[in-house]
Amino acid sequence: GAVVSQHPSRVICKSGTSVKIECRSLDFQATTMFWYRQFPKKSLMLMATSNEGSKATYEQGVEKDKFLINHASLTLSTLTVTSAHPEDSSFYICSARDWMVNYGYTFGSGTRLTVV
Amino acid sequence: ELKVEQNPLFLSMQEGKNYTIYCNYSTTSDRLYWYRQDPGKSLESLFVLLSNGAVKQEGRLMASLDTKARLSTLHITAAVHDLSATYFCAAATSGTYKYIFGTGTRLKVLA
């Protein structure tokens, strides 16, 4: 299937700083990508839908100024956690439509963010 | 609003045994997904079910979909230790690309 590359896999940052997570589709164009957040031993929570060339659509309760999403090209979406705090520590995962599988989606490898 | 529930949340089973994980969703959905997640890892796609009565099998795992009952099942046959993982189902809101994950089932297969 299609491959989505997500970086970094792990990041530790200090409170108050910003962190950028990249999600890149390899060898295919992803006009729509999704960003999820997962707490330990919990399910995935959809944060936002990232659309190439337009503003992201955020789910209810997700602060758009806190979690900045940019989808400037057909192969790259970024999630920036601004002014990070310890409660932002989590596992963040992106996904994109897998064009090789009917209605399939492929996931990035995830980013473990720890804010200290 | 689409909600997805799974049961059981935890499952500990002996090798060689059979078991079923259930996934219920609250409103009309036109596709249902099953994923596997190993600790600290991302999600691996297992099955995509697109129509009522759809059944798919891969190795010891078999998934089915009943859209009338809004129920999908993941059946495990003759479990082996390598199947230990967390399994998620996800249902898609009809007419959109957006899908909602179930609560997850943590499966532990004991040797």
mmCIF file of C-alpha atoms in Angstrom, chain B:
data_model
loop_
_atom_site.group_PDB
_atom_site.id
_atom_site.type_symbol
_atom_site.label_atom_id
_atom_site.label_comp_id
_atom_site.label_asym_id
_atom_site.label_seq_id
_atom_site.Cartn_x
_atom_site.Cartn_y
_atom_site.Cartn_z
ATOM 1 C CA GLU B 1 -22.965 11.951 15.947
ATOM 2 C CA LEU B 2 -21.261 8.697 15.136
ATOM 3 C CA LYS B 3 -20.047 6.707 18.131
ATOM 4 C CA VAL B 4 -18.160 3.441 18.021
ATOM 5 C CA GLU B 5 -17.911 0.975 20.869
ATOM 6 C CA GLN B 6 -15.960 -2.224 21.190
ATOM 7 C CA ASN B 7 -16.133 -5.086 23.596
ATOM 8 C CA PRO B 8 -14.459 -6.524 25.377
ATOM 9 C CA LEU B 9 -11.914 -3.857 26.280
ATOM 10 C CA PHE B 10 -9.481 -6.460 27.534
ATOM 11 C CA LEU B 11 -9.141 -10.038 26.475
ATOM 12 C CA SER B 12 -6.769 -12.620 27.826
ATOM 13 C CA MET B 13 -6.926 -15.965 26.103
ATOM 14 C CA GLN B 14 -5.008 -19.176 25.827
ATOM 15 C CA GLU B 15 -3.209 -20.166 22.682
ATOM 16 C CA GLY B 16 -5.306 -22.347 20.442
ATOM 17 C CA LYS B 17 -8.616 -20.890 21.568
ATOM 18 C CA ASN B 18 -11.164 -18.978 19.519
ATOM 19 C CA TYR B 19 -12.714 -15.652 20.394
ATOM 20 C CA THR B 20 -14.673 -12.761 18.910
ATOM 21 C CA ILE B 21 -14.312 -9.014 19.333
ATOM 22 C CA TYR B 22 -17.446 -6.957 18.758
ATOM 23 C CA CYS B 23 -17.728 -3.471 17.297
ATOM 24 C CA ASN B 24 -20.995 -1.537 17.445
ATOM 25 C CA TYR B 25 -21.570 1.830 15.817
ATOM 26 C CA SER B 26 -24.394 4.233 16.463
ATOM 27 C CA THR B 27 -25.412 5.693 13.108
ATOM 28 C CA THR B 28 -25.296 4.771 9.452
ATOM 29 C CA SER B 29 -21.801 4.130 8.220
ATOM 30 C CA ASP B 30 -20.775 2.998 4.776
ATOM 31 C CA ARG B 31 -17.449 1.425 5.706
ATOM 32 C CA LEU B 32 -15.852 -0.266 8.641
ATOM 33 C CA TYR B 33 -12.165 -0.745 9.344
ATOM 34 C CA TRP B 34 -10.121 -2.968 11.581
ATOM 35 C CA TYR B 35 -6.615 -2.073 12.692
ATOM 36 C CA ARG B 36 -3.925 -3.601 14.825
ATOM 37 C CA GLN B 37 -1.599 -1.598 17.063
ATOM 38 C CA ASP B 38 1.466 -2.967 18.818
ATOM 39 C CA PRO B 39 2.766 -1.137 21.915
ATOM 40 C CA GLY B 40 4.469 2.135 21.019
ATOM 41 C CA LYS B 41 3.702 1.668 17.337
ATOM 42 C CA SER B 42 1.317 3.130 14.833
ATOM 43 C CA LEU B 43 -1.638 1.373 13.250
ATOM 44 C CA GLU B 44 -1.542 -1.489 10.802
ATOM 45 C CA SER B 45 -4.528 -1.885 8.523
ATOM 46 C CA LEU B 46 -6.184 -5.306 8.710
ATOM 47 C CA PHE B 47 -9.518 -5.102 6.926
ATOM 48 C CA VAL B 48 -11.819 -2.697 5.128
ATOM 49 C CA LEU B 49 -15.463 -3.784 4.991
ATOM 50 C CA LEU B 50 -17.630 -1.929 2.517
ATOM 51 C CA SER B 51 -20.994 -3.665 2.337
ATOM 52 C CA ASN B 52 -23.559 -5.543 4.348
ATOM 53 C CA GLY B 53 -22.586 -9.168 4.730
ATOM 54 C CA ALA B 54 -18.968 -8.529 3.786
ATOM 55 C CA VAL B 55 -16.554 -11.078 5.178
ATOM 56 C CA LYS B 56 -12.789 -10.932 4.907
ATOM 57 C CA GLN B 57 -10.178 -13.318 6.203
ATOM 58 C CA GLU B 58 -6.447 -13.122 6.647
ATOM 59 C CA GLY B 59 -4.720 -15.951 8.438
ATOM 60 C CA ARG B 60 -6.319 -16.510 11.824
ATOM 61 C CA LEU B 61 -8.401 -13.337 11.664
ATOM 62 C CA MET B 62 -11.790 -12.989 10.043
ATOM 63 C CA ALA B 63 -13.902 -9.830 9.978
ATOM 64 C CA SER B 64 -17.555 -9.450 9.083
ATOM 65 C CA LEU B 65 -20.029 -6.618 8.772
ATOM 66 C CA ASP B 66 -23.770 -6.440 9.427
ATOM 67 C CA THR B 67 -24.909 -2.946 8.509
ATOM 68 C CA LYS B 68 -28.480 -3.550 9.599
ATOM 69 C CA ALA B 69 -27.370 -4.400 13.117
ATOM 70 C CA ARG B 70 -24.570 -1.807 12.926
ATOM 71 C CA LEU B 71 -22.210 -4.507 14.071
ATOM 72 C CA SER B 72 -18.854 -5.772 12.954
ATOM 73 C CA THR B 73 -16.988 -8.711 14.419
ATOM 74 C CA LEU B 74 -13.356 -9.749 14.400
ATOM 75 C CA HIS B 75 -13.032 -13.457 14.960
ATOM 76 C CA ILE B 76 -9.796 -15.014 16.098
ATOM 77 C CA THR B 77 -9.239 -18.667 15.321
ATOM 78 C CA ALA B 78 -6.730 -20.800 17.204
ATOM 79 C CA ALA B 79 -4.976 -17.808 18.722
ATOM 80 C CA VAL B 80 -1.186 -17.625 18.831
ATOM 81 C CA HIS B 81 1.038 -15.391 20.952
ATOM 82 C CA ASP B 82 1.944 -13.203 17.965
ATOM 83 C CA LEU B 83 -1.624 -11.961 17.820
ATOM 84 C CA SER B 84 -1.189 -10.147 21.132
ATOM 85 C CA ALA B 85 -1.860 -6.464 20.381
ATOM 86 C CA THR B 86 -4.575 -3.846 20.617
ATOM 87 C CA TYR B 87 -7.271 -4.069 17.967
ATOM 88 C CA PHE B 88 -9.327 -1.095 16.898
ATOM 89 C CA CYS B 89 -12.362 -0.852 14.716
ATOM 90 C CA ALA B 90 -13.284 2.419 13.036
ATOM 91 C CA ALA B 91 -16.464 3.452 11.273
ATOM 92 C CA ALA B 92 -16.701 6.192 8.701
ATOM 93 C CA THR B 93 -19.361 8.866 8.723
ATOM 94 C CA SER B 94 -21.393 8.291 5.582
ATOM 95 C CA GLY B 95 -20.498 10.612 2.760
ATOM 96 C CA THR B 96 -17.262 11.810 4.345
ATOM 97 C CA TYR B 97 -13.670 10.701 4.648
ATOM 98 C CA LYS B 98 -13.815 11.139 8.404
ATOM 99 C CA TYR B 99 -13.899 8.092 10.613
ATOM 100 C CA ILE B 100 -14.195 7.467 14.312
ATOM 101 C CA PHE B 101 -12.272 4.847 16.239
ATOM 102 C CA GLY B 102 -13.673 2.400 18.725
ATOM 103 C CA THR B 103 -12.365 2.112 22.245
ATOM 104 C CA GLY B 104 -9.935 -0.645 21.346
ATOM 105 C CA THR B 105 -9.545 -4.220 22.598
ATOM 106 C CA ARG B 106 -6.287 -5.198 24.253
ATOM 107 C CA LEU B 107 -5.669 -8.813 23.425
ATOM 108 C CA LYS B 108 -3.167 -10.936 25.275
ATOM 109 C CA VAL B 109 -2.590 -14.474 24.117
ATOM 110 C CA LEU B 110 -1.025 -16.648 26.758
ATOM 111 C CA ALA B 111 1.334 -19.417 25.756
#
